[in-house]
């Protein structure tokens, strides 16, 4: 019994994202939302900028999210001015208004990077082992490891 495998050619990521498929459409929508957020934040008072987020676009309305209702109250009164600003961007001419939502907002935090520490003594020992080693790849690896240790102040 033989199993025939249909071979498909790998496609470049740019080709996948520019097609009219769901991934490409999602990326375009993400770019538009990011563009709207940057444009609106640039025209908001300094104290407000970090508290207003564009949440999406649906049925001609742009969703604005904040963690505090007071910011959205201010936006409600500024809607006409913000709509004029938004209509300046290509692709946002069809926005008719805003949907304002109060939601807990947690800013995106990059994961903390864990860096290993190496004592000065351990670095010295690794450097000495590297000097005594004949294998070039092992010697190189030991030297790279030893380079992570703080240097001795007497040198």
PDB file of N, CA, C and O in Angstrom, residues 122-132 142-143 146:
ATOM      1  N   UNK A 122      34.304  31.296  38.335  1.00  0.00           N
ATOM      2  CA  UNK A 122      33.865  30.312  37.339  1.00  0.00           C
ATOM      3  C   UNK A 122      34.366  30.703  35.951  1.00  0.00           C
ATOM      4  O   UNK A 122      34.779  29.847  35.155  1.00  0.00           O
ATOM      5  N   UNK A 123      34.347  32.004  35.647  1.00  0.00           N
ATOM      6  CA  UNK A 123      34.848  32.477  34.360  1.00  0.00           C
ATOM      7  C   UNK A 123      36.335  32.194  34.193  1.00  0.00           C
ATOM      8  O   UNK A 123      36.799  31.805  33.115  1.00  0.00           O
ATOM      9  N   UNK A 124      37.075  32.397  35.283  1.00  0.00           N
ATOM     10  CA  UNK A 124      38.521  32.143  35.258  1.00  0.00           C
ATOM     11  C   UNK A 124      38.784  30.654  35.024  1.00  0.00           C
ATOM     12  O   UNK A 124      39.665  30.285  34.242  1.00  0.00           O
ATOM     13  N   UNK A 125      38.020  29.799  35.699  1.00  0.00           N
ATOM     14  CA  UNK A 125      38.184  28.348  35.548  1.00  0.00           C
ATOM     15  C   UNK A 125      37.873  27.914  34.115  1.00  0.00           C
ATOM     16  O   UNK A 125      38.595  27.109  33.532  1.00  0.00           O
ATOM     17  N   UNK A 126      36.800  28.464  33.544  1.00  0.00           N
ATOM     18  CA  UNK A 126      36.443  28.119  32.163  1.00  0.00           C
ATOM     19  C   UNK A 126      37.517  28.586  31.182  1.00  0.00           C
ATOM     20  O   UNK A 126      37.858  27.872  30.225  1.00  0.00           O
ATOM     21  N   UNK A 127      38.092  29.767  31.410  1.00  0.00           N
ATOM     22  CA  UNK A 127      39.146  30.279  30.536  1.00  0.00           C
ATOM     23  C   UNK A 127      40.390  29.393  30.613  1.00  0.00           C
ATOM     24  O   UNK A 127      41.034  29.120  29.587  1.00  0.00           O
ATOM     25  N   UNK A 128      40.699  28.923  31.807  1.00  0.00           N
ATOM     26  CA  UNK A 128      41.852  28.034  31.965  1.00  0.00           C
ATOM     27  C   UNK A 128      41.615  26.695  31.272  1.00  0.00           C
ATOM     28  O   UNK A 128      42.521  26.138  30.646  1.00  0.00           O
ATOM     29  N   UNK A 129      40.396  26.182  31.383  1.00  0.00           N
ATOM     30  CA  UNK A 129      40.049  24.929  30.698  1.00  0.00           C
ATOM     31  C   UNK A 129      40.160  25.105  29.186  1.00  0.00           C
ATOM     32  O   UNK A 129      40.601  24.200  28.471  1.00  0.00           O
ATOM     33  N   UNK A 130      39.748  26.265  28.692  1.00  0.00           N
ATOM     34  CA  UNK A 130      39.823  26.532  27.254  1.00  0.00           C
ATOM     35  C   UNK A 130      41.267  26.537  26.776  1.00  0.00           C
ATOM     36  O   UNK A 130      41.579  26.062  25.676  1.00  0.00           O
ATOM     37  N   UNK A 131      42.187  27.074  27.605  1.00  0.00           N
ATOM     38  CA  UNK A 131      43.611  27.109  27.225  1.00  0.00           C
ATOM     39  C   UNK A 131      44.191  25.709  27.125  1.00  0.00           C
ATOM     40  O   UNK A 131      45.053  25.437  26.293  1.00  0.00           O
ATOM     41  N   UNK A 132      43.716  24.800  27.995  1.00  0.00           N
ATOM     42  CA  UNK A 132      44.260  23.444  28.035  1.00  0.00           C
ATOM     43  C   UNK A 132      43.571  22.485  27.067  1.00  0.00           C
ATOM     44  O   UNK A 132      43.949  21.315  27.001  1.00  0.00           O
ATOM     45  N   UNK A 142      34.008  27.076  25.356  1.00  0.00           N
ATOM     46  CA  UNK A 142      34.447  27.435  26.707  1.00  0.00           C
ATOM     47  C   UNK A 142      34.834  28.913  26.792  1.00  0.00           C
ATOM     48  O   UNK A 142      34.547  29.582  27.782  1.00  0.00           O
ATOM     49  N   UNK A 143      35.469  29.425  25.734  1.00  0.00           N
ATOM     50  CA  UNK A 143      35.843  30.845  25.721  1.00  0.00           C
ATOM     51  C   UNK A 143      34.602  31.746  25.687  1.00  0.00           C
ATOM     52  O   UNK A 143      34.570  32.790  26.330  1.00  0.00           O
ATOM     53  N   UNK A 146      33.166  31.701  29.175  1.00  0.00           N
ATOM     54  CA  UNK A 146      34.010  32.472  30.094  1.00  0.00           C
ATOM     55  C   UNK A 146      33.821  33.974  29.891  1.00  0.00           C
ATOM     56  O   UNK A 146      33.967  34.762  30.828  1.00  0.00           O
TER      57      UNK A 146
END
